[in-house]
Amino acid sequence: MPAETRAVLTGVFFGTAFATILTPGPNMMYVGTTGAQRGPAMGALAACAVVLGGMCYTVATAIGISAAMAAHPAVFTVIRVAGIGYLIWLGFKLLIRARDTTPLPPVPHASGRAFRGGLLISLTNPQLATFMLAFLPQFVVADRGPVWLQLLTLGVTFNGCALLVMLGVGTLTGTAGRAQLGGVRFRQVMRAVAGAAFLVLAVRSASALLG
């Protein structure tokens, strides 16, 4: 492949990757909300968790599991339903607490909860599997080595970009939450916005599933 063509392909890959990552979705909302409520360290931990979920789908794509999921709609449907249920639960939980002005109490094993929540949000978002399966193969070049290795390399690169963005989101919202009157008003707004966004995403996903 000529160097010019390779450079264009690389530019398209990174442009599309960052445009996709910067589009607000469940992962970004979770990281932002966690950062706003629990501080930048917890926001960064949530960012690592959602990216780990993305890496799981990357490996799945590389070894063909995503393709198998697409070939067996029942498995795909179960994952989608689980994801919708979790989004609804999170949405209502955040909306119920949106007007709460009491300081956040210490939570036992808060870091573990933040990490598990982020990983669950990511793994129950089957759009990641669909995206990886549709996006990554577009940049595989026939004469550049084994396809699985190219897919894995592309996926790791994509998730590296996602990690940079998500760490920025978690850190910034965490810092802003602490700066805004102890974070009370900021946490209220973030809970309301995130709760509504999670419910909208759940309704949208359910409509697509039923349609």
C-alpha positions as MATLAB code, in Angstrom:
seq = 'MPAETRAVLTGVFFGTAFATILTPGPNMMYVGTTGAQRGPAMGALAACAVVLGGMCYTVATAIGISAAMAAHPAVFTVIRVAGIGYLIWLGFKLLIRARDTTPLPPVPHASGRAFRGGLLISLTNPQLATFMLAFLPQFVVADRGPVWLQLLTLGVTFNGCALLVMLGVGTLTGTAGRAQLGGVRFRQVMRAVAGAAFLVLAVRSASALLG';
ca = [
       0.000    0.000    0.000;
       1.418    3.440   -0.932;
       2.470    5.647    1.961;
      -0.025    8.339    0.935;
      -2.927    5.894    1.023;
      -1.786    4.544    4.362;
      -1.629    8.063    5.793;
      -5.156    8.824    4.582;
      -6.441    5.555    6.038;
      -4.798    6.350    9.375;
      -6.301    9.834    9.372;
      -9.763    8.466    8.651;
      -9.385    5.908   11.430;
      -8.429    8.436   14.100;
     -10.962   11.010   12.897;
     -13.804    8.509   13.016;
     -12.604    7.041   16.298;
     -12.515   10.367   18.143;
     -15.825   11.490   16.614;
     -17.410    8.278   17.890;
     -15.814    8.460   21.330;
     -16.816   12.102   21.827;
     -20.457   11.341   21.031;
     -22.266   11.255   24.411;
     -23.485    7.802   25.360;
     -23.952    5.572   28.418;
     -20.220    5.187   29.022;
     -19.476    8.898   28.997;
     -22.525    9.717   31.118;
     -21.523    7.142   33.717;
     -17.957    8.419   33.904;
     -19.118   12.031   34.135;
     -21.681   11.305   36.836;
     -19.253    9.222   38.886;
     -16.639   11.958   38.690;
     -19.114   14.673   39.654;
     -20.392   12.727   42.649;
     -17.248   11.058   43.926;
     -14.355   13.156   42.698;
     -11.717   12.917   39.961;
     -10.099    9.724   41.272;
     -13.385    7.797   41.100;
     -14.127    9.348   37.717;
     -10.790    8.101   36.425;
     -11.489    4.641   37.854;
     -14.877    4.568   36.107;
     -13.135    5.596   32.872;
     -10.749    2.659   33.149;
     -13.695    0.317   33.759;
     -15.690    1.343   30.684;
     -12.593    1.122   28.506;
     -11.887   -2.363   29.870;
     -15.358   -3.309   28.654;
     -14.454   -1.939   25.254;
     -11.308   -4.045   25.260;
     -13.400   -7.138   25.960;
     -15.417   -6.432   22.838;
     -12.200   -5.769   20.920;
     -10.846   -9.200   21.814;
     -14.240  -10.706   21.010;
     -14.152   -9.117   17.569;
     -10.629  -10.315   16.940;
     -11.470  -13.935   17.725;
     -14.874  -13.911   16.082;
     -17.247  -13.972   19.058;
     -18.954  -10.773   17.954;
     -19.638  -12.351   14.586;
     -21.114  -15.368   16.350;
     -23.353  -13.068   18.412;
     -24.573  -11.383   15.263;
     -25.346  -14.811   13.788;
     -27.372  -15.791   16.876;
     -29.820  -12.949   17.560;
     -31.137  -14.526   20.765;
     -27.800  -13.992   22.554;
     -27.596  -10.465   21.227;
     -31.168   -9.771   22.387;
     -30.491  -10.994   25.931;
     -27.515   -8.631   26.231;
     -29.563   -5.735   24.884;
     -32.427   -6.372   27.312;
     -29.990   -6.566   30.242;
     -28.439   -3.280   29.165;
     -31.836   -1.568   28.880;
     -32.815   -2.786   32.348;
     -29.604   -1.493   33.884;
     -29.999    1.910   32.206;
     -33.553    2.224   33.547;
     -32.408    1.323   37.061;
     -29.580    3.855   36.949;
     -31.815    6.550   35.446;
     -34.481    6.319   38.145;
     -31.894    6.046   40.888;
     -30.205    9.265   39.761;
     -33.477   11.170   39.264;
     -34.711   10.192   42.724;
     -31.501   11.568   44.225;
     -31.371   14.673   42.016;
     -32.790   16.976   44.720;
     -30.750   15.514   47.544;
     -28.493   18.194   49.074;
     -26.937   16.106   51.822;
     -23.198   15.502   51.552;
     -22.249   12.174   50.104;
     -21.452    9.728   52.915;
     -18.446    7.470   52.676;
     -19.356    4.341   50.780;
     -17.722    1.036   51.721;
     -15.764   -0.328   48.800;
     -16.705    2.733   46.717;
     -13.888    2.142   44.261;
     -15.044   -1.413   43.632;
     -18.604   -0.251   43.058;
     -17.518    2.470   40.646;
     -15.388    0.013   38.704;
     -18.038   -2.722   38.576;
     -20.684   -0.236   37.512;
     -18.547    1.086   34.672;
     -17.676   -2.393   33.482;
     -21.328   -3.450   33.556;
     -22.441   -0.338   31.658;
     -19.857   -1.069   28.976;
     -20.481   -4.803   28.673;
     -24.262   -4.418   28.477;
     -23.937   -1.917   25.645;
     -24.124   -4.202   22.593;
     -23.647   -1.204   20.330;
     -19.966   -1.589   21.172;
     -19.956   -5.093   19.726;
     -21.799   -3.937   16.630;
     -19.500   -0.950   16.223;
     -16.317   -2.959   16.610;
     -17.562   -5.580   14.177;
     -18.535   -2.962   11.597;
     -15.743   -0.428   12.124;
     -12.490   -2.283   12.687;
     -12.570   -4.544    9.588;
     -12.756   -1.453    7.358;
      -9.106   -0.741    8.176;
      -7.707   -4.246    7.718;
      -5.180   -4.445    4.880;
      -4.735   -7.788    3.156;
      -0.944   -7.696    2.916;
      -0.201   -6.425    6.433;
      -0.256   -9.652    8.421;
      -2.860  -11.851   10.146;
      -6.338  -10.334   10.213;
      -6.893  -11.132   13.907;
      -3.677   -9.329   14.840;
      -4.637   -6.273   12.797;
      -8.089   -6.227   14.399;
      -6.564   -6.490   17.856;
      -4.063   -3.703   17.128;
      -6.782   -1.428   15.763;
      -9.013   -2.183   18.739;
      -6.277   -1.461   21.269;
      -5.560    1.826   19.496;
      -9.242    2.767   19.518;
      -9.583    1.969   23.207;
      -6.413    3.899   23.959;
      -8.054    6.961   22.402;
     -11.215    6.237   24.404;
      -9.203    6.031   27.619;
      -7.686    9.474   27.032;
     -11.107   11.013   26.450;
     -12.812    9.227   29.351;
     -10.018   10.075   31.789;
     -10.427   13.708   30.768;
     -14.190   13.556   31.338;
     -13.885   11.844   34.726;
     -11.165   14.190   35.948;
     -12.826   17.391   34.725;
     -16.266   16.584   36.134;
     -14.685   15.489   39.391;
     -12.715   18.726   39.684;
     -15.744   20.818   38.731;
     -17.899   18.989   41.270;
     -15.514   19.871   44.059;
     -15.220   23.498   42.973;
     -18.969   24.200   42.770;
     -19.953   24.938   46.403;
     -18.646   21.632   47.603;
     -20.156   19.974   44.571;
     -23.765   20.009   45.880;
     -25.424   21.965   43.076;
     -23.199   20.433   40.445;
     -24.021   16.926   41.653;
     -27.737   17.741   41.570;
     -27.538   18.918   37.976;
     -25.386   15.992   36.892;
     -27.741   13.495   38.533;
     -30.775   15.019   36.831;
     -29.120   15.249   33.418;
     -27.559   11.799   33.601;
     -30.723   10.191   34.962;
     -32.829   11.654   32.165;
     -30.195   10.721   29.587;
     -30.053    7.109   30.791;
     -33.843    6.814   30.576;
     -33.888    8.340   27.073;
     -31.191    5.913   25.989;
     -33.176    3.033   27.476;
     -36.355    4.071   25.649;
     -34.429    4.535   22.425;
     -32.802    1.124   22.745;
     -36.113   -0.524   23.600;
     -37.784    1.104   20.587;
     -35.011   -0.145   18.314;
     -35.297   -3.611   19.835;
     -39.070   -3.765   19.386;
     -38.945   -2.140   15.968;
];
